Amino acid sequence: MKEKNRAIYPGSYDPLTNGHIDIIQRGLKIFPAITVAVLKNPTKTYLFNLEERMEILEFVFGQNPRIEIDCFDGLLVDYLKKKETNTIVRGLRAISDFEIEFQMALMNRKIDPSIETVFFVPSIAYSFLSSKLVKEIYQLGGEVKSLVPEIVDRKLKEKFR
Ligand code: PNS
């Protein structure tokens, strides 16, 4: 029996941004429970390792009983099977996201026809925000305080001190 009410919000979260938080908050208006699933890809280079990415998520969402923090490797559809759910949540920021998100949603559904992907549109204030830009701006000496939770700003400081 599938746990149809739990949605999985997969991502790299390298690092978590206010845009991700915005999507999770919107997701919780629809789904009673969300699992934030951090991708563990050994072939990819991350700024924050898996433990650090999960620690940040635990710090921000650990007190919320409706949010579970987990990690996965391999195919996302296999992870959904393991979690006994069929719903993926993703954020759609701009037209530029659409092509890749459309491709992923259809490919996931091709692999497993029971999978549904639900897209949430973030607040306009975060429609230009990405983890990649946060890292770049920080490394070049810019300010990211308004774009990430306080713990991320602190961890970035520790990394580049
Ligand atoms: O935060 P990101 O990097 O945009 O998240 C991408 C993610 C994790 C959703 C995607 O890379 C993924 O699902 N990877 C797992 C491997 C997989 O299932 N690939 C086929 C996707 S169609």
mmCIF file of C-alpha atoms and ligand atoms in Angstrom:
data_model
loop_
_atom_site.group_PDB
_atom_site.id
_atom_site.type_symbol
_atom_site.label_atom_id
_atom_site.label_comp_id
_atom_site.label_asym_id
_atom_site.label_seq_id
_atom_site.Cartn_x
_atom_site.Cartn_y
_atom_site.Cartn_z
ATOM 1 C CA MET A 1 0.000 0.000 0.000
ATOM 2 C CA LYS A 2 1.529 3.313 -1.053
ATOM 3 C CA GLU A 3 1.776 6.179 1.390
ATOM 4 C CA LYS A 4 0.122 8.546 -1.093
ATOM 5 C CA ASN A 5 0.163 11.512 1.244
ATOM 6 C CA ARG A 6 3.928 11.700 1.640
ATOM 7 C CA ALA A 7 5.726 13.692 -1.012
ATOM 8 C CA ILE A 8 9.436 13.408 -1.706
ATOM 9 C CA TYR A 9 11.346 16.621 -2.401
ATOM 10 C CA PRO A 10 14.650 15.452 -3.867
ATOM 11 C CA GLY A 11 17.647 17.652 -4.516
ATOM 12 C CA SER A 12 21.335 18.303 -4.067
ATOM 13 C CA TYR A 13 20.835 20.974 -1.375
ATOM 14 C CA ASP A 14 24.418 22.192 -1.800
ATOM 15 C CA PRO A 15 23.502 24.252 0.151
ATOM 16 C CA LEU A 16 19.891 24.715 1.276
ATOM 17 C CA THR A 17 18.540 28.122 0.230
ATOM 18 C CA ASN A 18 15.498 30.183 1.162
ATOM 19 C CA GLY A 19 14.084 29.106 -2.196
ATOM 20 C CA HIS A 20 14.055 25.440 -1.085
ATOM 21 C CA ILE A 21 12.462 26.464 2.222
ATOM 22 C CA ASP A 22 9.779 28.391 0.335
ATOM 23 C CA ILE A 23 8.956 25.308 -1.779
ATOM 24 C CA ILE A 24 8.792 23.063 1.319
ATOM 25 C CA GLN A 25 6.418 25.497 3.038
ATOM 26 C CA ARG A 26 4.181 25.560 -0.034
ATOM 27 C CA GLY A 27 4.349 21.772 -0.270
ATOM 28 C CA LEU A 28 3.162 21.429 3.311
ATOM 29 C CA LYS A 29 -0.024 23.315 2.371
ATOM 30 C CA ILE A 30 -0.929 20.368 0.140
ATOM 31 C CA PHE A 31 0.852 17.331 1.564
ATOM 32 C CA PRO A 32 0.649 16.255 5.203
ATOM 33 C CA ALA A 33 4.262 15.028 5.151
ATOM 34 C CA ILE A 34 7.333 15.784 3.066
ATOM 35 C CA THR A 35 10.611 13.908 2.930
ATOM 36 C CA VAL A 36 13.498 16.122 1.915
ATOM 37 C CA ALA A 37 15.756 13.637 0.132
ATOM 38 C CA VAL A 38 19.375 14.662 -0.329
ATOM 39 C CA LEU A 39 21.156 13.188 -3.332
ATOM 40 C CA LYS A 40 24.254 11.161 -2.522
ATOM 41 C CA ASN A 41 26.128 11.096 -5.804
ATOM 42 C CA PRO A 42 29.717 9.843 -5.404
ATOM 43 C CA THR A 43 30.679 11.070 -8.893
ATOM 44 C CA LYS A 44 29.663 14.683 -8.185
ATOM 45 C CA THR A 45 31.782 17.228 -6.335
ATOM 46 C CA TYR A 46 29.861 19.134 -3.696
ATOM 47 C CA LEU A 47 30.924 22.129 -1.615
ATOM 48 C CA PHE A 48 29.164 20.604 1.403
ATOM 49 C CA ASN A 49 29.501 16.862 1.920
ATOM 50 C CA LEU A 50 26.430 14.719 2.552
ATOM 51 C CA GLU A 51 26.724 14.947 6.346
ATOM 52 C CA GLU A 52 26.993 18.755 6.208
ATOM 53 C CA ARG A 53 24.048 19.103 3.812
ATOM 54 C CA MET A 54 21.907 16.877 6.018
ATOM 55 C CA GLU A 55 23.042 18.594 9.212
ATOM 56 C CA ILE A 56 21.871 21.934 7.813
ATOM 57 C CA LEU A 57 18.485 20.464 6.876
ATOM 58 C CA GLU A 58 18.122 18.804 10.295
ATOM 59 C CA PHE A 59 18.972 22.100 11.984
ATOM 60 C CA VAL A 60 16.364 24.032 9.996
ATOM 61 C CA PHE A 61 13.559 21.433 9.911
ATOM 62 C CA GLY A 62 14.402 18.983 12.713
ATOM 63 C CA GLN A 63 11.646 20.278 14.985
ATOM 64 C CA ASN A 64 8.905 19.874 12.391
ATOM 65 C CA PRO A 65 7.224 16.456 12.719
ATOM 66 C CA ARG A 66 5.817 16.771 9.192
ATOM 67 C CA ILE A 67 9.277 17.006 7.636
ATOM 68 C CA GLU A 68 11.664 14.077 7.365
ATOM 69 C CA ILE A 69 15.274 14.492 6.269
ATOM 70 C CA ASP A 70 16.769 11.562 4.404
ATOM 71 C CA CYS A 71 19.292 10.808 1.674
ATOM 72 C CA PHE A 72 19.283 8.570 -1.351
ATOM 73 C CA ASP A 73 21.491 7.291 -4.114
ATOM 74 C CA GLY A 74 20.679 5.558 -7.371
ATOM 75 C CA LEU A 75 17.442 6.181 -9.198
ATOM 76 C CA LEU A 76 14.910 8.509 -7.628
ATOM 77 C CA VAL A 77 12.043 6.221 -8.681
ATOM 78 C CA ASP A 78 13.657 3.336 -6.775
ATOM 79 C CA TYR A 79 13.895 5.546 -3.704
ATOM 80 C CA LEU A 80 10.189 6.418 -4.029
ATOM 81 C CA LYS A 81 9.391 2.721 -4.211
ATOM 82 C CA LYS A 82 11.385 2.165 -1.031
ATOM 83 C CA LYS A 83 9.474 5.000 0.664
ATOM 84 C CA GLU A 84 6.189 3.574 -0.649
ATOM 85 C CA THR A 85 5.055 6.825 -2.188
ATOM 86 C CA ASN A 86 4.547 8.018 -5.748
ATOM 87 C CA THR A 87 4.796 11.801 -5.444
ATOM 88 C CA ILE A 88 7.785 13.986 -6.258
ATOM 89 C CA VAL A 89 7.818 17.679 -5.400
ATOM 90 C CA ARG A 90 9.981 20.088 -7.360
ATOM 91 C CA GLY A 91 10.228 23.862 -7.586
ATOM 92 C CA LEU A 92 9.802 25.672 -10.878
ATOM 93 C CA ARG A 93 11.553 29.017 -10.812
ATOM 94 C CA ALA A 94 11.615 30.177 -14.379
ATOM 95 C CA ILE A 95 11.191 29.107 -17.981
ATOM 96 C CA SER A 96 14.820 27.961 -17.868
ATOM 97 C CA ASP A 97 13.901 25.309 -15.265
ATOM 98 C CA PHE A 98 11.018 24.044 -17.309
ATOM 99 C CA GLU A 99 12.900 22.060 -19.935
ATOM 100 C CA ILE A 100 14.999 19.994 -17.537
ATOM 101 C CA GLU A 101 12.157 19.550 -15.046
ATOM 102 C CA PHE A 102 9.751 18.492 -17.802
ATOM 103 C CA GLN A 103 12.330 15.990 -19.069
ATOM 104 C CA MET A 104 12.947 14.566 -15.582
ATOM 105 C CA ALA A 105 9.239 14.317 -14.760
ATOM 106 C CA LEU A 106 8.491 12.476 -17.993
ATOM 107 C CA MET A 107 11.527 10.210 -17.677
ATOM 108 C CA ASN A 108 10.641 9.303 -14.095
ATOM 109 C CA ARG A 109 7.093 8.540 -15.205
ATOM 110 C CA LYS A 110 8.436 6.483 -18.128
ATOM 111 C CA ILE A 111 10.490 4.351 -15.722
ATOM 112 C CA ASP A 112 7.573 4.049 -13.317
ATOM 113 C CA PRO A 113 4.132 5.074 -14.628
ATOM 114 C CA SER A 114 2.752 5.449 -11.107
ATOM 115 C CA ILE A 115 5.020 8.440 -10.405
ATOM 116 C CA GLU A 116 3.553 11.957 -10.344
ATOM 117 C CA THR A 117 5.622 15.143 -10.144
ATOM 118 C CA VAL A 118 4.026 18.191 -8.540
ATOM 119 C CA PHE A 119 5.613 21.581 -9.205
ATOM 120 C CA PHE A 120 5.465 24.543 -6.884
ATOM 121 C CA VAL A 121 6.304 28.076 -7.967
ATOM 122 C CA PRO A 122 8.398 29.937 -5.390
ATOM 123 C CA SER A 123 7.920 33.465 -4.213
ATOM 124 C CA ILE A 124 9.084 35.943 -6.844
ATOM 125 C CA ALA A 125 11.791 36.997 -4.369
ATOM 126 C CA TYR A 126 13.456 33.604 -4.863
ATOM 127 C CA SER A 127 12.717 33.061 -8.536
ATOM 128 C CA PHE A 128 16.310 33.962 -9.435
ATOM 129 C CA LEU A 129 17.924 32.080 -6.555
ATOM 130 C CA SER A 130 20.006 28.922 -6.861
ATOM 131 C CA SER A 131 22.527 27.101 -4.681
ATOM 132 C CA LYS A 132 25.079 27.524 -7.463
ATOM 133 C CA LEU A 133 24.728 31.326 -7.479
ATOM 134 C CA VAL A 134 24.828 31.467 -3.665
ATOM 135 C CA LYS A 135 28.194 29.662 -3.662
ATOM 136 C CA GLU A 136 29.562 31.811 -6.455
ATOM 137 C CA ILE A 137 28.486 35.097 -4.880
ATOM 138 C CA TYR A 138 29.874 34.079 -1.485
ATOM 139 C CA GLN A 139 33.211 32.931 -2.906
ATOM 140 C CA LEU A 140 33.576 36.229 -4.741
ATOM 141 C CA GLY A 141 33.007 38.195 -1.544
ATOM 142 C CA GLY A 142 29.310 38.990 -1.971
ATOM 143 C CA GLU A 143 26.537 38.947 0.608
ATOM 144 C CA VAL A 144 24.073 36.036 0.735
ATOM 145 C CA LYS A 145 22.464 36.639 4.140
ATOM 146 C CA SER A 146 19.019 37.379 2.687
ATOM 147 C CA LEU A 147 19.103 34.330 0.439
ATOM 148 C CA VAL A 148 19.938 31.484 2.827
ATOM 149 C CA PRO A 149 19.107 30.463 6.404
ATOM 150 C CA GLU A 150 21.483 31.807 9.041
ATOM 151 C CA ILE A 151 23.168 28.416 9.533
ATOM 152 C CA VAL A 152 24.144 28.294 5.852
ATOM 153 C CA ASP A 153 25.668 31.757 6.006
ATOM 154 C CA ARG A 154 27.625 30.626 9.075
ATOM 155 C CA LYS A 155 28.790 27.367 7.409
ATOM 156 C CA LEU A 156 29.875 29.255 4.300
ATOM 157 C CA LYS A 157 31.889 31.578 6.507
ATOM 158 C CA GLU A 158 33.551 28.570 8.204
ATOM 159 C CA LYS A 159 34.373 26.995 4.823
ATOM 160 C CA PHE A 160 35.986 30.033 3.325
ATOM 161 C CA ARG A 161 37.597 31.526 6.405
HETATM 162 O O1 PNS B 1 18.825 19.930 -6.702
HETATM 163 P P1 PNS B 1 19.022 19.283 -8.037
HETATM 164 O O2 PNS B 1 20.489 19.045 -8.282
HETATM 165 O O3 PNS B 1 18.350 20.034 -9.145
HETATM 166 O O4 PNS B 1 18.302 17.834 -7.952
HETATM 167 C C1 PNS B 1 18.369 16.932 -9.041
HETATM 168 C C2 PNS B 1 17.797 15.548 -8.641
HETATM 169 C C3 PNS B 1 18.431 15.045 -7.374
HETATM 170 C C4 PNS B 1 16.307 15.671 -8.450
HETATM 171 C C5 PNS B 1 18.077 14.572 -9.835
HETATM 172 O O5 PNS B 1 19.402 14.683 -10.221
HETATM 173 C C6 PNS B 1 17.764 13.119 -9.502
HETATM 174 O O6 PNS B 1 16.632 12.744 -9.362
HETATM 175 N N1 PNS B 1 18.840 12.294 -9.378
HETATM 176 C C7 PNS B 1 18.725 10.893 -9.021
HETATM 177 C C8 PNS B 1 19.115 9.979 -10.184
HETATM 178 C C9 PNS B 1 17.951 9.767 -11.122
HETATM 179 O O7 PNS B 1 16.923 9.230 -10.764
HETATM 180 N N2 PNS B 1 18.134 10.217 -12.382
HETATM 181 C C10 PNS B 1 17.126 10.150 -13.408
HETATM 182 C C11 PNS B 1 16.240 11.385 -13.340
HETATM 183 S S1 PNS B 1 15.092 11.419 -14.666
#
